[in-house]
mmCIF file of C-alpha atoms in Angstrom:
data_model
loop_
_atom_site.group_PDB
_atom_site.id
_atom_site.type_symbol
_atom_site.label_atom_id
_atom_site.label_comp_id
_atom_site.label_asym_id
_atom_site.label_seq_id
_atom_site.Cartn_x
_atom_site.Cartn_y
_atom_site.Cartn_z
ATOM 1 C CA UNK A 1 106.160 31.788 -1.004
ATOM 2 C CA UNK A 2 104.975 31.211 2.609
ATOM 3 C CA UNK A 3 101.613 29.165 3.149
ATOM 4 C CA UNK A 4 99.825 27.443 5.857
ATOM 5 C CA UNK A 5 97.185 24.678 5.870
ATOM 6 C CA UNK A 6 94.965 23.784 8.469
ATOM 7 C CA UNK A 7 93.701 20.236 7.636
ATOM 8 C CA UNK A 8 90.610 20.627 9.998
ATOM 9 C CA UNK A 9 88.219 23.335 9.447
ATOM 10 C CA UNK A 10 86.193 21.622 12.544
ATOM 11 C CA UNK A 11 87.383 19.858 15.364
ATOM 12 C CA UNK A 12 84.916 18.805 18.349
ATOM 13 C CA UNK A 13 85.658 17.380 21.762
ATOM 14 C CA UNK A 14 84.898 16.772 25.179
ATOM 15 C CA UNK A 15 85.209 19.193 27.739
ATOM 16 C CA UNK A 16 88.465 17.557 29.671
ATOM 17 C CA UNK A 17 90.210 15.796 26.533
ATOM 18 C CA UNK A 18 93.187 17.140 24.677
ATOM 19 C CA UNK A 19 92.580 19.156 21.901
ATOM 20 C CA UNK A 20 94.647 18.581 18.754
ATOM 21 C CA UNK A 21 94.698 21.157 15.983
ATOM 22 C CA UNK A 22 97.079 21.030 13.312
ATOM 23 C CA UNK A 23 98.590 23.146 10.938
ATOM 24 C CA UNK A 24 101.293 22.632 7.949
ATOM 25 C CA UNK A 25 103.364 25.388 6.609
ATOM 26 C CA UNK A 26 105.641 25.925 3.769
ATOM 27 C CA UNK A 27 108.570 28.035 4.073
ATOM 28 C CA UNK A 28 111.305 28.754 2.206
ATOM 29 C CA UNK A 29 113.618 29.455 4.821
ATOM 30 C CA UNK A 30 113.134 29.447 8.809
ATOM 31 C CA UNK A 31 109.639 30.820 9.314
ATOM 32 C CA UNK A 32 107.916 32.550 12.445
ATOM 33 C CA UNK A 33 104.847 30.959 13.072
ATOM 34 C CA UNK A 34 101.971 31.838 15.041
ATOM 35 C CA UNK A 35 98.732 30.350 16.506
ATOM 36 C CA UNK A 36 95.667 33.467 16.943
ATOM 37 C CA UNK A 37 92.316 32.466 18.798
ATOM 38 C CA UNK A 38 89.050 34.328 17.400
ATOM 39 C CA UNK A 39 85.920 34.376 19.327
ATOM 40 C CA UNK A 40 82.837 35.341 17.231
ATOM 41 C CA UNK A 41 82.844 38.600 16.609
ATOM 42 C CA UNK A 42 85.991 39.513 18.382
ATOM 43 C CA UNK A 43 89.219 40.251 16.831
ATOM 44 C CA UNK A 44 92.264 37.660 16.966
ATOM 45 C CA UNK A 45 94.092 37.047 19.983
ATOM 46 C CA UNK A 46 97.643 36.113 20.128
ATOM 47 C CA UNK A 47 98.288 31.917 21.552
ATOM 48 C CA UNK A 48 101.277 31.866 21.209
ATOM 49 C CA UNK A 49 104.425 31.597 18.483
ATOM 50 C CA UNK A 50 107.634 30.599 17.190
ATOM 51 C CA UNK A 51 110.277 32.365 16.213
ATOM 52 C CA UNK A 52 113.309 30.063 15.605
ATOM 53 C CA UNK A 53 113.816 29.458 19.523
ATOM 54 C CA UNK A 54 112.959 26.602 21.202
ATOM 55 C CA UNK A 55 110.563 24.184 19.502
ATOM 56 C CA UNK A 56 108.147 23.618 22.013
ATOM 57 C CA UNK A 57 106.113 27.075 22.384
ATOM 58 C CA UNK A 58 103.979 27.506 25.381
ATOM 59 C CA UNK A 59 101.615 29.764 25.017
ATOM 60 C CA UNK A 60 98.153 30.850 27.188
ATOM 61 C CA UNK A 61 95.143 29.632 28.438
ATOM 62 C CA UNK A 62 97.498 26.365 28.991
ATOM 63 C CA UNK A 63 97.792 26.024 24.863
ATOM 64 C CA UNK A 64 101.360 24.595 23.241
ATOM 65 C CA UNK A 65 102.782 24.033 19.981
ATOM 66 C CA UNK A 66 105.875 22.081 18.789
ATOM 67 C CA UNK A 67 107.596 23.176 15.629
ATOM 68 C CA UNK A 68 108.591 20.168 13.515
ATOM 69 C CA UNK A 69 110.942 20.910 10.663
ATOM 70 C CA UNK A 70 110.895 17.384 9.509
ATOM 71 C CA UNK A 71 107.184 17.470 9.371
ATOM 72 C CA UNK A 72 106.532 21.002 8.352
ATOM 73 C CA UNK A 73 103.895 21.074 11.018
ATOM 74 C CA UNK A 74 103.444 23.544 14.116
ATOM 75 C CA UNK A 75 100.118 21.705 15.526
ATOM 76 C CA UNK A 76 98.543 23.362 18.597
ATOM 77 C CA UNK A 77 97.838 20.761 21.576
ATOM 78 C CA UNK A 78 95.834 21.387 25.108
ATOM 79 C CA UNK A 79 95.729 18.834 27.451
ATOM 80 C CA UNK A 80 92.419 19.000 28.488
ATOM 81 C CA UNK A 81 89.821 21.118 26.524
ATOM 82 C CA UNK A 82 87.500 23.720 28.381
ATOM 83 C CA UNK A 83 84.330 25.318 27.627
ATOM 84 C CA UNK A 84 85.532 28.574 27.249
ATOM 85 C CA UNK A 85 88.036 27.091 24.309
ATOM 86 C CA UNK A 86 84.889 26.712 21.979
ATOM 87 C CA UNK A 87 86.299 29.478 19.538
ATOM 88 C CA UNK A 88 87.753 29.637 16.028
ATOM 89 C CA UNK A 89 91.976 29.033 15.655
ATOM 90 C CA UNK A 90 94.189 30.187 13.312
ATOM 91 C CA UNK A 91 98.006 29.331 12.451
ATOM 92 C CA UNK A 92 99.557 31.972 10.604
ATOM 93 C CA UNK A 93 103.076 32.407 9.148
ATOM 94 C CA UNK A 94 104.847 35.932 8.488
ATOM 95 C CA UNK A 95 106.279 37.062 5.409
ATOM 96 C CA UNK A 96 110.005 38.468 4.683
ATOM 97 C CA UNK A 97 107.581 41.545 4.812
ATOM 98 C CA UNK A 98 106.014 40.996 8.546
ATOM 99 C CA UNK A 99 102.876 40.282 6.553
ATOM 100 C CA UNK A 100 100.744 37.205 8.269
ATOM 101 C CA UNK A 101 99.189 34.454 5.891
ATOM 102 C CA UNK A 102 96.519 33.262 7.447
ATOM 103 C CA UNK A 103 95.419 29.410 7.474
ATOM 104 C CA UNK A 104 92.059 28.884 6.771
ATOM 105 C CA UNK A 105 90.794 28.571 10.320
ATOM 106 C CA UNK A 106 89.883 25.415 12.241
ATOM 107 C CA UNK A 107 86.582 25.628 14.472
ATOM 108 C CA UNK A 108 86.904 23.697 17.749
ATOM 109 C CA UNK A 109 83.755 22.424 19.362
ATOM 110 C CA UNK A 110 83.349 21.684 23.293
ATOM 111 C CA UNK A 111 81.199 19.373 24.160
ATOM 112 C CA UNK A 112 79.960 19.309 27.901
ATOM 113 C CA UNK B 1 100.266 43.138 25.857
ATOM 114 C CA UNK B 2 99.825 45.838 23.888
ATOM 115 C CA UNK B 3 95.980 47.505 22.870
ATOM 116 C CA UNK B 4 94.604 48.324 19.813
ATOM 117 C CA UNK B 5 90.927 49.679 19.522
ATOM 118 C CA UNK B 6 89.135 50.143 16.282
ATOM 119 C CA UNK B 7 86.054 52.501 16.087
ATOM 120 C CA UNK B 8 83.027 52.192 15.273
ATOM 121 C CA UNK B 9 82.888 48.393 16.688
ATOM 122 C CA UNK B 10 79.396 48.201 13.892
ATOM 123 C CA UNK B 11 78.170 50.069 11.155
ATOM 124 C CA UNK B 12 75.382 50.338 9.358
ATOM 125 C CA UNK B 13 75.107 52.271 6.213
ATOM 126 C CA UNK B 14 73.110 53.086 2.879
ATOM 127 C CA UNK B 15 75.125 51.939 -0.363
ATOM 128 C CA UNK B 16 76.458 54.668 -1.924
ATOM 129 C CA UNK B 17 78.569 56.328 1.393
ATOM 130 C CA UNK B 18 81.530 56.613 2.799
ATOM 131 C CA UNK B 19 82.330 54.474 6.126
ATOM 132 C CA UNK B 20 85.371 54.974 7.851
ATOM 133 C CA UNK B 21 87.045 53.031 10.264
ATOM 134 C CA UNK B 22 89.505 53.671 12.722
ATOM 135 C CA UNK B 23 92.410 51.946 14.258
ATOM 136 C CA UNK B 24 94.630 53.051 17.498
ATOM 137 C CA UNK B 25 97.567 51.561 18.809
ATOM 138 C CA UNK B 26 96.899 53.011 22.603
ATOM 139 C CA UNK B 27 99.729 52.080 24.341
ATOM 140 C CA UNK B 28 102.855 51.515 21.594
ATOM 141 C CA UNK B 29 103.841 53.493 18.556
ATOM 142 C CA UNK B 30 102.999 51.421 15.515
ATOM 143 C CA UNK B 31 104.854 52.238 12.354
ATOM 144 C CA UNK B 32 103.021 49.768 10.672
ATOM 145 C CA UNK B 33 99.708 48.738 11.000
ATOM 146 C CA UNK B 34 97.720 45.898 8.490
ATOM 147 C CA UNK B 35 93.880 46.077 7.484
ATOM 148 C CA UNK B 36 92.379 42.646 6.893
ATOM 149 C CA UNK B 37 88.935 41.994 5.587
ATOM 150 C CA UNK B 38 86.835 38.613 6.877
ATOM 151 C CA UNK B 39 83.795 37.434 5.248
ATOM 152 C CA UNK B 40 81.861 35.290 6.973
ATOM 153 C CA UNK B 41 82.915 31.485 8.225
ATOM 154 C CA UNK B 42 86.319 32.959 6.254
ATOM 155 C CA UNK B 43 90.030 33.088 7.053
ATOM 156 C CA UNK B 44 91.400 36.538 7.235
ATOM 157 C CA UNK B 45 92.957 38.155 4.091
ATOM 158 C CA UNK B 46 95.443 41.113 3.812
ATOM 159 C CA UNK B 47 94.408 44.243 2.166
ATOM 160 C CA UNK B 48 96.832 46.737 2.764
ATOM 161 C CA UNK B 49 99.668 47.612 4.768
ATOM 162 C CA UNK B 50 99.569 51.060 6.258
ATOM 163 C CA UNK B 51 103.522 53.099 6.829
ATOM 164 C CA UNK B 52 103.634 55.870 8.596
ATOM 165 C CA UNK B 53 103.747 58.886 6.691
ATOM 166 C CA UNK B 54 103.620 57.001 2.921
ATOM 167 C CA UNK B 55 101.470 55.950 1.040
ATOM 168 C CA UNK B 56 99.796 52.131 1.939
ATOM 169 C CA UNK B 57 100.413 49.187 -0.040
ATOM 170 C CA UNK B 58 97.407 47.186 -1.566
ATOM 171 C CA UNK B 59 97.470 43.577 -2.166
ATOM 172 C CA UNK B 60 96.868 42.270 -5.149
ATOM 173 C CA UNK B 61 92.773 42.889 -5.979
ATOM 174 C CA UNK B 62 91.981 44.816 -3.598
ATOM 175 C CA UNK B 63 91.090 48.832 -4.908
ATOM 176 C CA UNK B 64 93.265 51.355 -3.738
ATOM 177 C CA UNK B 65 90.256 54.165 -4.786
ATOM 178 C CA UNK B 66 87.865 52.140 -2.906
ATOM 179 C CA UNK B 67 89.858 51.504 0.252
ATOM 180 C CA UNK B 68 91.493 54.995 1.268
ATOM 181 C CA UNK B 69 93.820 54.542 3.984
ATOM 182 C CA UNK B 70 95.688 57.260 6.225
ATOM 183 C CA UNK B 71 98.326 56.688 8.464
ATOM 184 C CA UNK B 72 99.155 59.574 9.893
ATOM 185 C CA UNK B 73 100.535 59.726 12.862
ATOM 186 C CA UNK B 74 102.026 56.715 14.589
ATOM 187 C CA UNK B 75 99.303 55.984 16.679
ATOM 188 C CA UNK B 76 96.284 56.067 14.249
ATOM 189 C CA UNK B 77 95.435 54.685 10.856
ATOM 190 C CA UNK B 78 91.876 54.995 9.070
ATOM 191 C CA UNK B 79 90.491 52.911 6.645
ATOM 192 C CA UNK B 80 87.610 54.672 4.571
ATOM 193 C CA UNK B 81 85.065 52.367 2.282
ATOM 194 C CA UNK B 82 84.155 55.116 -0.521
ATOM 195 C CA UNK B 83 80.623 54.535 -2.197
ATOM 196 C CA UNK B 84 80.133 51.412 -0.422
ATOM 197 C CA UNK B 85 78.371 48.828 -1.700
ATOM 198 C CA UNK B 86 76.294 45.246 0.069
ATOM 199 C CA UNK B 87 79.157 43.280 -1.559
ATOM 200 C CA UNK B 88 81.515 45.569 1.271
ATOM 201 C CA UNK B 89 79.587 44.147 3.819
ATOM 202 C CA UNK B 90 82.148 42.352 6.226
ATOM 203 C CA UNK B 91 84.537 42.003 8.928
ATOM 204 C CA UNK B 92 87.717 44.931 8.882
ATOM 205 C CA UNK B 93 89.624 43.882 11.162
ATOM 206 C CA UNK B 94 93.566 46.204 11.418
ATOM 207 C CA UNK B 95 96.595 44.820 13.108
ATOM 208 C CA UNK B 96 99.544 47.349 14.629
ATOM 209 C CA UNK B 97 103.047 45.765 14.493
ATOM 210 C CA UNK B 98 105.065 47.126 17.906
ATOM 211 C CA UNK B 99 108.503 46.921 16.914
ATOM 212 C CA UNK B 100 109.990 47.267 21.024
ATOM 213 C CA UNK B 101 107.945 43.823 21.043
ATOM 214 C CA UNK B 102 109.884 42.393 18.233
ATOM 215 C CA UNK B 103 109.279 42.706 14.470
ATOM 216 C CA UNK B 104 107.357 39.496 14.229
ATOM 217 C CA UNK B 105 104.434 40.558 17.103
ATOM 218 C CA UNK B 106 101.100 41.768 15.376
ATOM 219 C CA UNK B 107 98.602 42.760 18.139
ATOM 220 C CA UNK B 108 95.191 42.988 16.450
ATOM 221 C CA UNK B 109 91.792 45.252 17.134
ATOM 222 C CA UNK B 110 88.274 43.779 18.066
ATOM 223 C CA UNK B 111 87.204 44.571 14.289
ATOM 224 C CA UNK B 112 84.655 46.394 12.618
ATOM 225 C CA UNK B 113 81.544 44.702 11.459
ATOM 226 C CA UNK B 114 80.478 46.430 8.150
ATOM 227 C CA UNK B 115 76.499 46.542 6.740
ATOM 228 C CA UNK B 116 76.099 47.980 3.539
ATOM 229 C CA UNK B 117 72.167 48.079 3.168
#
């Protein structure tokens, strides 16, 4: 079965430092794997995601991700944080049935 | 990208009735569309997954008698709360998968925000 783990449910920063979220998965066999944005009370925007093409994903908003298949991981990386970036992210990975499973959501935190 | 609204954005109702929510794909035909729930501070979780023209299929816990869904046309699902209750109170958010995009593409609605009094 397909699962993802977010190892930080908050992450804070300064406005103009990278931003680092990370995200595990287990697969068991080449997953697609997605990062969403949520800001409150919105619905989920797509970031970005990887679908057994290149490993380094660029997405929007100036947001990447790197599939490691040694690691398991798919962390999302910024280079420099904004204000506007203060919002909750998810990684997700999709099912042999298209279904998402949903990590359980890292908060990032700007700090001006 | 492609757009997907859901209506009502909020909703406020007495327990005991009916609620239901709808979601549009407005500019892509979605064959299949998802309905998550999202309690608060709370990763999404899958309730159903809506086909055109059959009948949806429920996860695991989640009550098929409580949580009617229609899809049908390609273009519209509806999710109805029957004799809802405070413990329904939450976050619906639906998802429409446009295949022309890929299989793997989910574009998601602004949700629903649910408040069962």
């Amino acid at each position: 079965a397909q699962s993802v783990t977010q190892l930080d449910s908050h992450v804070s920063v300064s406005e103009g430092t990278p931003v680092l979220l990370r995200c595990n998965y287990s697969s068991s066999y080449s997953p697609s794997l997605f990062w969403y944005v949520q800001h409150p009370n919105k619905g989920l925007q797509l970031l970005l995601k990887y679908t057994s093409a290149a490993t380094l994903v660029k997405g929007i908003n100036g947001f990447e991700a790197e599939f490691k298949k040694s690691e398991t991981s798919f962390h999302l990386t910024k280079p420099s944080a904004h204000m506007s970036d203060a919002a909750e992210y998810f990684c997700a990975v999709m099912d042999s049935s298209y279904k998402l499973i949903f990590g359980s959501g890292t908060r990032l935190l700007v700090r001006p | 990208g492609a757009v997907v609204s859901q209506h009502p954005s909020r909703v406020i109702c007495k327990s005991g009735t009916s609620v239901k929510i709808e979601c549009r794909s407005l500019d892509f035909q979605a064959t299949t569309m998802f309905w998550y729930r999202q309690f608060p501070k709370q990763s999404l979780m899958l309730m159903a997954t809506s086909n055109e023209g059959s009948k949806a299929t429920y996860e695991q816990g989640v009550e098929k008698d409580k949580f009617l869904i229609n899809h049908a046309s390609l273009t519209l699902s509806t999710l109805t709360v029957t004799s809802a209750h405070p413990e329904d109170s939450s976050f619906y958010i639906c998802s429409a998968r446009a295949p022309t995009s890929g299989a793997e593409t989910q574009y998601f609605g602004p949700g629903t925000r649910l408040l069962v009094l």
